[in-house]
mmCIF file of N, CA and C in Angstrom:
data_model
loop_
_atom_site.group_PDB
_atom_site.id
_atom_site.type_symbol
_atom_site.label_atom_id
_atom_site.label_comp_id
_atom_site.label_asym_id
_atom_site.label_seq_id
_atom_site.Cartn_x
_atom_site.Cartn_y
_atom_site.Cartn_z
ATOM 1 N N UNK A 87 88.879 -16.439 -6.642
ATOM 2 C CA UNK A 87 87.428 -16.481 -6.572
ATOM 3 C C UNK A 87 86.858 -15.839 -7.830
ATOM 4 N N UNK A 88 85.754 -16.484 -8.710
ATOM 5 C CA UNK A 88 85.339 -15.738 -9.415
ATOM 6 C C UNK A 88 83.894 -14.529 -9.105
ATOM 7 N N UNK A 89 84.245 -14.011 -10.692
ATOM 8 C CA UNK A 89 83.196 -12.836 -9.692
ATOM 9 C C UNK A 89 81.914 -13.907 -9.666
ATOM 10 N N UNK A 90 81.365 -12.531 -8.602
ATOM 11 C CA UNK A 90 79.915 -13.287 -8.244
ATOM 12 C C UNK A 90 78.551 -13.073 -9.602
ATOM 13 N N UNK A 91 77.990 -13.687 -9.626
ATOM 14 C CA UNK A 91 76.392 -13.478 -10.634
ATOM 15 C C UNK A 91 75.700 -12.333 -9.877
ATOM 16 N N UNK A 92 75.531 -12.408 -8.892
ATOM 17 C CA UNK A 92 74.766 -11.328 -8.419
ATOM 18 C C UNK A 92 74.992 -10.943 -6.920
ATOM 19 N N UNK A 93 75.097 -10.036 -6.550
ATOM 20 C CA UNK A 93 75.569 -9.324 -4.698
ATOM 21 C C UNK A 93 74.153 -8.926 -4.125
ATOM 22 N N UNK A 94 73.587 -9.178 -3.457
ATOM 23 C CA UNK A 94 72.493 -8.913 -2.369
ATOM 24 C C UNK A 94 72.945 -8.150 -0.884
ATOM 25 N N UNK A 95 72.582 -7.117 -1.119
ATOM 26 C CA UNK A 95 73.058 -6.089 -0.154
ATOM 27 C C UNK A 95 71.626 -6.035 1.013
ATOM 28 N N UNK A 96 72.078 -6.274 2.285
ATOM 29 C CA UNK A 96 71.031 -6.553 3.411
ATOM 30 C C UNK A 96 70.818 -5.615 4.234
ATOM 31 N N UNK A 97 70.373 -4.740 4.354
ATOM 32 C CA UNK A 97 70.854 -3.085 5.344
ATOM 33 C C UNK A 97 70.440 -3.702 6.544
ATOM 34 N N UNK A 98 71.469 -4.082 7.628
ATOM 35 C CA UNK A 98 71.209 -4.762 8.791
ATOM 36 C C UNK A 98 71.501 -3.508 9.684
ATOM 37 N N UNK A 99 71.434 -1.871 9.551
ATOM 38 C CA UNK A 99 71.721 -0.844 10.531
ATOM 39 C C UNK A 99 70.753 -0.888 11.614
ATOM 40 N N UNK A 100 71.434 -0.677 12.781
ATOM 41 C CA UNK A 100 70.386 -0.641 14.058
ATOM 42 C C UNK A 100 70.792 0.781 14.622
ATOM 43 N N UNK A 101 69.294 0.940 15.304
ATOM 44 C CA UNK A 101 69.918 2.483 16.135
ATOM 45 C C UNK A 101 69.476 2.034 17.547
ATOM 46 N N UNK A 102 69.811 3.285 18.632
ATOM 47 C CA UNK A 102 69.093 2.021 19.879
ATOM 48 C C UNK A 102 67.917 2.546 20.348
ATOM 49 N N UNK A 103 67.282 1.708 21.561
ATOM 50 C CA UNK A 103 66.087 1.822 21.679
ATOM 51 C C UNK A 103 65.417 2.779 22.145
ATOM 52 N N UNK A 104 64.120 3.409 21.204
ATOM 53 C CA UNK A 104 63.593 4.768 21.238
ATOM 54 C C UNK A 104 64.012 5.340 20.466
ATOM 55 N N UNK A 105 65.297 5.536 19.611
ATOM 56 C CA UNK A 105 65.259 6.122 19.272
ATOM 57 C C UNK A 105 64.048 6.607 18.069
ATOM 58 N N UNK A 106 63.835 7.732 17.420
ATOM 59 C CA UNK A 106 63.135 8.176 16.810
ATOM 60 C C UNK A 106 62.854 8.103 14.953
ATOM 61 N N UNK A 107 63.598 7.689 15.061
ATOM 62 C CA UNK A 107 63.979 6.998 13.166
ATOM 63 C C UNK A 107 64.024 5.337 13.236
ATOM 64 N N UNK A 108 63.486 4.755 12.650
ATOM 65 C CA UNK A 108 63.490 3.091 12.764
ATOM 66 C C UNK A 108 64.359 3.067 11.840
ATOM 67 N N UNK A 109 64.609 1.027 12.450
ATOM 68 C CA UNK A 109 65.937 1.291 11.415
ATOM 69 C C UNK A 109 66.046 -0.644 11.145
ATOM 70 N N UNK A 110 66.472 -1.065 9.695
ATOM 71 C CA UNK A 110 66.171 -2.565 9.489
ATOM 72 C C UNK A 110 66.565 -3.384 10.234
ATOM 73 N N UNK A 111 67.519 -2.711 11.342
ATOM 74 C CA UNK A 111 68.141 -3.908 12.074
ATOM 75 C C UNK A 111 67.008 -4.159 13.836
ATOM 76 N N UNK A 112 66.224 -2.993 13.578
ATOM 77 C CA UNK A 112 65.147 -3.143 14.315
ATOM 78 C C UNK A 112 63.903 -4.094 13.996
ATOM 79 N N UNK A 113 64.148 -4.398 12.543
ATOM 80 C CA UNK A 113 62.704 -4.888 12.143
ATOM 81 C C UNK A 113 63.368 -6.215 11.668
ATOM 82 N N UNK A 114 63.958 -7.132 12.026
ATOM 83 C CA UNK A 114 64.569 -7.953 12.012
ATOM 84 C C UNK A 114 65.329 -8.691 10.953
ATOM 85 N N UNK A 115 66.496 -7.502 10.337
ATOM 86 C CA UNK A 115 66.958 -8.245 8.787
ATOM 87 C C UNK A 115 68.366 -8.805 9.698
ATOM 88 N N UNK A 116 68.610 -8.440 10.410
ATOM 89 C CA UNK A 116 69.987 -9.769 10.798
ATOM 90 C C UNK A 116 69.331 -11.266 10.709
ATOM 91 N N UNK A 117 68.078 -11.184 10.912
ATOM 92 C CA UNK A 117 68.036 -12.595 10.918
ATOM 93 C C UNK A 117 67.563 -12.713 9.100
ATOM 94 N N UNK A 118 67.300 -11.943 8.702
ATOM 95 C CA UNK A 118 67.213 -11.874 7.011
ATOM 96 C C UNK A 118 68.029 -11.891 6.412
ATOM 97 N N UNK A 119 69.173 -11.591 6.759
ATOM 98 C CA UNK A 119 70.452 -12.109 6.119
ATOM 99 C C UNK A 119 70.584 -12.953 6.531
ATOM 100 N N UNK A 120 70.236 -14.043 7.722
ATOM 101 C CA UNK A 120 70.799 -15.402 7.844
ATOM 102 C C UNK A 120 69.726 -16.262 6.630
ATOM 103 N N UNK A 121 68.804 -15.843 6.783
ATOM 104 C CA UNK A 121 67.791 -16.588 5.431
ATOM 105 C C UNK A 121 68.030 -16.584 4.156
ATOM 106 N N UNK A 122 68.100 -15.536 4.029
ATOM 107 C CA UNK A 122 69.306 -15.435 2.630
ATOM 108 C C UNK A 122 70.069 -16.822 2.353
ATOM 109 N N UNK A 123 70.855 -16.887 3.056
ATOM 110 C CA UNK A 123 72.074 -17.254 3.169
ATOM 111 C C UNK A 123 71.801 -18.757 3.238
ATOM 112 N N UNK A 124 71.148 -19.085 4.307
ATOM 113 C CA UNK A 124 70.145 -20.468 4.588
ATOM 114 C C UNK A 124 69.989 -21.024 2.657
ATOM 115 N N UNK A 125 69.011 -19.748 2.500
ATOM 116 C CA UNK A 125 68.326 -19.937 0.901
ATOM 117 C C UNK A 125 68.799 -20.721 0.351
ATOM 118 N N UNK A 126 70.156 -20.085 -0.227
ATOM 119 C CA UNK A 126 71.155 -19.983 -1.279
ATOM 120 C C UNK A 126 71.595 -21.888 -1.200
ATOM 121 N N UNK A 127 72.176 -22.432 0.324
ATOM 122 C CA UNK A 127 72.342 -23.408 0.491
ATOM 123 C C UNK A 127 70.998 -24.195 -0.194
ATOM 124 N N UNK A 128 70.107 -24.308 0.393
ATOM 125 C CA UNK A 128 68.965 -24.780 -0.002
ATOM 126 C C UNK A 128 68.833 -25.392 -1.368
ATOM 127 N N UNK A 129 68.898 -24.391 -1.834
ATOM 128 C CA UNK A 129 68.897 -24.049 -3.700
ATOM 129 C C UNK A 129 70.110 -24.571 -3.969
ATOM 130 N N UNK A 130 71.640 -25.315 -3.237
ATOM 131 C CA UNK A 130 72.079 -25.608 -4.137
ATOM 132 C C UNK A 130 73.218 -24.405 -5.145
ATOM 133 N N UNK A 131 73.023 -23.803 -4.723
ATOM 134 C CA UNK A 131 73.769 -22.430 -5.585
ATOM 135 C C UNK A 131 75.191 -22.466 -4.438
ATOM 136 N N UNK A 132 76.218 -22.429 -5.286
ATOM 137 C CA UNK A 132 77.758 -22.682 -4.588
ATOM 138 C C UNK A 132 78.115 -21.464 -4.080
ATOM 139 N N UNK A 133 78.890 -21.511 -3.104
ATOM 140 C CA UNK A 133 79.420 -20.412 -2.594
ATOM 141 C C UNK A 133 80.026 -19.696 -3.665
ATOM 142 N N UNK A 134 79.829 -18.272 -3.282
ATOM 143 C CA UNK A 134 80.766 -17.181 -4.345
ATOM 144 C C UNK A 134 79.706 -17.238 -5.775
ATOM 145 N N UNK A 135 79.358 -17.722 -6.142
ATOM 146 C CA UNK A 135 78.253 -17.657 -7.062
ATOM 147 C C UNK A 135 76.835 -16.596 -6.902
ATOM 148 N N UNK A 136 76.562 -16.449 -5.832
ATOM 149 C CA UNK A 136 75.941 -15.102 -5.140
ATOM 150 C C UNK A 136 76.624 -14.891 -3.757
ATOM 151 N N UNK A 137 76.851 -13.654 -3.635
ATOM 152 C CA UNK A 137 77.126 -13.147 -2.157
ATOM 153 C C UNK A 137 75.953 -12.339 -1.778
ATOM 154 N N UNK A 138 75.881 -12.745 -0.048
ATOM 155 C CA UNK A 138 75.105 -11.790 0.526
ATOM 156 C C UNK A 138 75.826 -11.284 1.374
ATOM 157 N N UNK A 139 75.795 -9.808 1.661
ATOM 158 C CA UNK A 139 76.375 -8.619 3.013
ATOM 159 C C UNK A 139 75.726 -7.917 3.494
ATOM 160 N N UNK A 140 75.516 -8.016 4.232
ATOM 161 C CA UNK A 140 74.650 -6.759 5.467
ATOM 162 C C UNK A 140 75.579 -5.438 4.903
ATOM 163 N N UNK A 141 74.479 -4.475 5.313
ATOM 164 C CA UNK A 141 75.323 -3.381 5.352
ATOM 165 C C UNK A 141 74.988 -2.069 6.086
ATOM 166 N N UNK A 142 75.488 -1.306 6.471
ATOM 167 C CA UNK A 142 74.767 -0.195 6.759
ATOM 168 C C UNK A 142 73.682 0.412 6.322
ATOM 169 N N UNK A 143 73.362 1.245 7.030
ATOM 170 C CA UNK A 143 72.329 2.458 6.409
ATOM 171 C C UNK A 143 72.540 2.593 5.082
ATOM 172 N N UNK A 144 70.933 2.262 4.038
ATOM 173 C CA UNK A 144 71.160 2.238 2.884
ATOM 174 C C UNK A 144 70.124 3.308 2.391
ATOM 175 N N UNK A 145 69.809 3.974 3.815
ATOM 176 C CA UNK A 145 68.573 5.361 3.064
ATOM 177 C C UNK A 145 66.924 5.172 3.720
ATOM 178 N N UNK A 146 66.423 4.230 2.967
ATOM 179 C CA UNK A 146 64.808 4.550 3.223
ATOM 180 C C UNK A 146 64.729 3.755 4.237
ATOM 181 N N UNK A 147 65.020 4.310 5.743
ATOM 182 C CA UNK A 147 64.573 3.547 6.818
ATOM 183 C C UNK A 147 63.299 3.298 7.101
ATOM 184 N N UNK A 148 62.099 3.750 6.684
ATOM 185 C CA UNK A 148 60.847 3.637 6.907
ATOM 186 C C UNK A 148 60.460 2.685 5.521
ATOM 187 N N UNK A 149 60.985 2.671 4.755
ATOM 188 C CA UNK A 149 60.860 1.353 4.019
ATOM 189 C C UNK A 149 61.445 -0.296 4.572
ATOM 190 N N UNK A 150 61.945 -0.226 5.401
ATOM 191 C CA UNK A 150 63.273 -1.335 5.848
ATOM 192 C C UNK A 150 62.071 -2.708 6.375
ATOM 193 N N UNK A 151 62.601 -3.673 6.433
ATOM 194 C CA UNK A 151 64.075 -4.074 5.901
ATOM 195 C C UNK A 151 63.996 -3.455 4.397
ATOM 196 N N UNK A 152 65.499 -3.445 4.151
ATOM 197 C CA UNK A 152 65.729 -2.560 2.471
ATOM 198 C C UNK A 152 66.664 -4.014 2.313
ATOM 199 N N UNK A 153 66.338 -3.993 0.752
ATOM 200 C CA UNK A 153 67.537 -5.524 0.182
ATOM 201 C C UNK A 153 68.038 -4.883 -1.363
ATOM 202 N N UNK A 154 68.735 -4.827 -1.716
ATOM 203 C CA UNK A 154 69.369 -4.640 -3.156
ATOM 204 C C UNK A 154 69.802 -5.421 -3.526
ATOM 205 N N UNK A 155 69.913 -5.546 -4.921
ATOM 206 C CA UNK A 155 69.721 -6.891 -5.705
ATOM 207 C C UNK A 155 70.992 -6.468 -6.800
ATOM 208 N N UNK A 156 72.407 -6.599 -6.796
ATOM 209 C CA UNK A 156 72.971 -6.246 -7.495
ATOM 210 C C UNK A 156 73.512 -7.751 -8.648
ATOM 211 N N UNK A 157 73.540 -7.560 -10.240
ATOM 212 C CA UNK A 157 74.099 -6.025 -10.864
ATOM 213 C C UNK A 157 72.983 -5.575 -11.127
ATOM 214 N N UNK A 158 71.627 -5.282 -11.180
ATOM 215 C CA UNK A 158 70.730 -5.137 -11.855
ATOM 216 C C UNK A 158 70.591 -3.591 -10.930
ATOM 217 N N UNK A 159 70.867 -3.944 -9.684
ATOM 218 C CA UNK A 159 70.339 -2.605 -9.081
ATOM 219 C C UNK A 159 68.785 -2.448 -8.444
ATOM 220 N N UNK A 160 68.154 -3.407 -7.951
ATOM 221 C CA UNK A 160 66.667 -4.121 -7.966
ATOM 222 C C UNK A 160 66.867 -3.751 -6.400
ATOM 223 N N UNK A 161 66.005 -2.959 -5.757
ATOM 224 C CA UNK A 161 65.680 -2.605 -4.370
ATOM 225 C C UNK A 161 64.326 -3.203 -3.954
ATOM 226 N N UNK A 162 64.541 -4.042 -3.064
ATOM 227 C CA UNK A 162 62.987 -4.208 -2.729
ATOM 228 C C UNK A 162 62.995 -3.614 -0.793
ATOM 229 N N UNK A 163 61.641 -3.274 -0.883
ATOM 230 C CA UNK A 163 61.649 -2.647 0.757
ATOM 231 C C UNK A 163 60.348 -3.827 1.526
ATOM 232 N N UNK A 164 60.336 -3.426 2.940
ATOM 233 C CA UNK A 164 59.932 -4.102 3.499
ATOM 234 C C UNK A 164 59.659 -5.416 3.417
ATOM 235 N N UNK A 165 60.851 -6.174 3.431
ATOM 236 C CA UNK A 165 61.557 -7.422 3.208
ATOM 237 C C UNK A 165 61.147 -8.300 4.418
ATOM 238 N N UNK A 166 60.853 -9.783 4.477
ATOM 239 C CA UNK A 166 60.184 -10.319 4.911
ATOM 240 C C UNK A 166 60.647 -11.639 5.110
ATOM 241 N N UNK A 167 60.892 -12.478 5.963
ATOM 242 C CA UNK A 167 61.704 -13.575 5.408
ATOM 243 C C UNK A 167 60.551 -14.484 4.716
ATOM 244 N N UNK A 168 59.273 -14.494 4.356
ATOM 245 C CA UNK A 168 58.816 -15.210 3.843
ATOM 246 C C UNK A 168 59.137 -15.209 2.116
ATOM 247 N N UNK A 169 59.389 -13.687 2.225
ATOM 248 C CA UNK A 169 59.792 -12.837 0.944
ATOM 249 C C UNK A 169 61.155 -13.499 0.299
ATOM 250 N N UNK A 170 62.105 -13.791 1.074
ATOM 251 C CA UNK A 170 63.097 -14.429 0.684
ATOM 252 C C UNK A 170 63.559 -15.489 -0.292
ATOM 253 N N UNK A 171 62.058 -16.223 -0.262
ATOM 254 C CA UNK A 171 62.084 -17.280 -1.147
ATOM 255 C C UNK A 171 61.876 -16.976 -3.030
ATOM 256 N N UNK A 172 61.295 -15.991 -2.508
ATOM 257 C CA UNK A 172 60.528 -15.451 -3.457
ATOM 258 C C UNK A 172 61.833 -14.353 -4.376
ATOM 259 N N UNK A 173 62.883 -13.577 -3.857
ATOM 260 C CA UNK A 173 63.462 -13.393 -4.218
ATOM 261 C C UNK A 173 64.565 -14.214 -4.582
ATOM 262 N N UNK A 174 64.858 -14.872 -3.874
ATOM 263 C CA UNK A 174 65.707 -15.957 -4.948
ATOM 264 C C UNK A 174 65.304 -16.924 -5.449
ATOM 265 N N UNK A 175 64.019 -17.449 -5.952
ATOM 266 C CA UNK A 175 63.928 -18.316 -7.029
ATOM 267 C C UNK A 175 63.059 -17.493 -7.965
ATOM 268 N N UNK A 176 62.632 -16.500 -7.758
ATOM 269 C CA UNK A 176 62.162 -15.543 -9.334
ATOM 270 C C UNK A 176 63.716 -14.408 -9.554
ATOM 271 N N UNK A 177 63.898 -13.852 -8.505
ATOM 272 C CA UNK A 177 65.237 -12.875 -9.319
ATOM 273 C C UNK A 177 66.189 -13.937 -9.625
ATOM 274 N N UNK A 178 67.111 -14.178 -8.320
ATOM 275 C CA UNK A 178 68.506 -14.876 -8.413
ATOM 276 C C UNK A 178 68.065 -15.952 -9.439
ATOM 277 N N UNK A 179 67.137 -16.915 -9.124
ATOM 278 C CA UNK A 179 67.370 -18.195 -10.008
ATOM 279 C C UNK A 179 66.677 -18.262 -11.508
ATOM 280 N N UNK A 180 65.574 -17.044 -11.486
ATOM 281 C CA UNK A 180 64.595 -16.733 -12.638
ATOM 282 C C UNK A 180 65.468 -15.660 -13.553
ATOM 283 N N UNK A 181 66.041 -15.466 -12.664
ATOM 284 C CA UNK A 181 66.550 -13.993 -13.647
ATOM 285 C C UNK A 181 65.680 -12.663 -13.984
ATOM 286 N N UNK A 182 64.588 -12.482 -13.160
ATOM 287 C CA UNK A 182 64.074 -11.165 -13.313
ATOM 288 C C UNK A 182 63.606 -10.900 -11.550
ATOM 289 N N UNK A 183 63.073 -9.507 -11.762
ATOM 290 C CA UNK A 183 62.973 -9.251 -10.421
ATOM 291 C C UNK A 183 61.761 -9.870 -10.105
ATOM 292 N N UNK A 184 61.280 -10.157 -8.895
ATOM 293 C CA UNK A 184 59.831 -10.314 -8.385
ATOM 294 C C UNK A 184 58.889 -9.611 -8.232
ATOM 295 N N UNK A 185 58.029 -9.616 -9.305
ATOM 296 C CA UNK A 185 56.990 -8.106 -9.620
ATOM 297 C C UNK A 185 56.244 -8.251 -8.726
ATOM 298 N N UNK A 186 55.799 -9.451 -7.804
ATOM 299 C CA UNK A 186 55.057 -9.290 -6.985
ATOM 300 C C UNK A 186 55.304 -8.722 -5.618
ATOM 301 N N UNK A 187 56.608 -8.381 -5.526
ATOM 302 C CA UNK A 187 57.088 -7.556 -4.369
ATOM 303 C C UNK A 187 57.215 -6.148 -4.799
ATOM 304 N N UNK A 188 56.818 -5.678 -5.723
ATOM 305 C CA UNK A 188 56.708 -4.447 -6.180
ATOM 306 C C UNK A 188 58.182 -3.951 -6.075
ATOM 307 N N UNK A 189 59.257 -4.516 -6.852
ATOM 308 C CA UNK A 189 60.520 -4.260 -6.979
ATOM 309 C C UNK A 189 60.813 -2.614 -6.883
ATOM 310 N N UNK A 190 61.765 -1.562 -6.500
ATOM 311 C CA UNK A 190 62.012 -0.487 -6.968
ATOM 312 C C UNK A 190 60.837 0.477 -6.221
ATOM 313 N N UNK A 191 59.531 -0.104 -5.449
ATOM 314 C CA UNK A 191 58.827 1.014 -5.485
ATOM 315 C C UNK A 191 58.900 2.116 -4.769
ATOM 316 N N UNK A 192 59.938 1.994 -4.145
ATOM 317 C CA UNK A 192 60.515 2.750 -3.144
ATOM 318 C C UNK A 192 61.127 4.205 -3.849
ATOM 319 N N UNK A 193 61.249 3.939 -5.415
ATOM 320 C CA UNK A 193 61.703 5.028 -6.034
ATOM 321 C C UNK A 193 60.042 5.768 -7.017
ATOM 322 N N UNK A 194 59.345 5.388 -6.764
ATOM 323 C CA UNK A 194 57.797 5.913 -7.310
ATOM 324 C C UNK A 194 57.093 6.838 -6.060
#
């Protein structure tokens, strides 16, 4: 397999109900990683050419859904599946991040 162009990391962590910290897998990124993924087909872009993975707890749960945009390192928060599109045809397929999702602001 060659390497990938870019890894999209999906923080699909859930905690259970009530509890007191929210968490992305509460605010519905399992099904945001299936959109992703949907996307990618869509677009035509071959398997292994981008990967997407859920992953655990990636930190700013009150930002969530949380998505990272690797190699660049591009965090966007409160992720959206409408948002989805938008990240892969301005980052993945444009090659820069989507300024209109206010990339990173999670670190300001």
């Amino acid at each position: 397999m060659p390497k990938p162009k870019h890894h999209i990391l999906v923080c699909t962590n859930a905690r259970p109900p009530g509890h007191p910290k929210p968490s992305c897998g509460g605010q519905g990124s399992a099904q945001l990683l299936m959109t992703f993924n949907m996307g990618l087909m869509q677009r035509g872009i071959m398997p292994g050419e981008v990967l997407v993975t859920g992953s655990s707890c990636l930190g700013p749960c009150e930002q969530g859904p949380t998505v990272v945009v690797y190699p660049e390192g591009t965090w966007y928060s409160k992720v959206t599946e409408a948002d989805v599109a938008t990240i892969l045809d301005e980052h993945i397929k444009g090659g820069k991040p989507a300024e209109k999702l206010n990339p990173d602001s999670i670190w300001k």
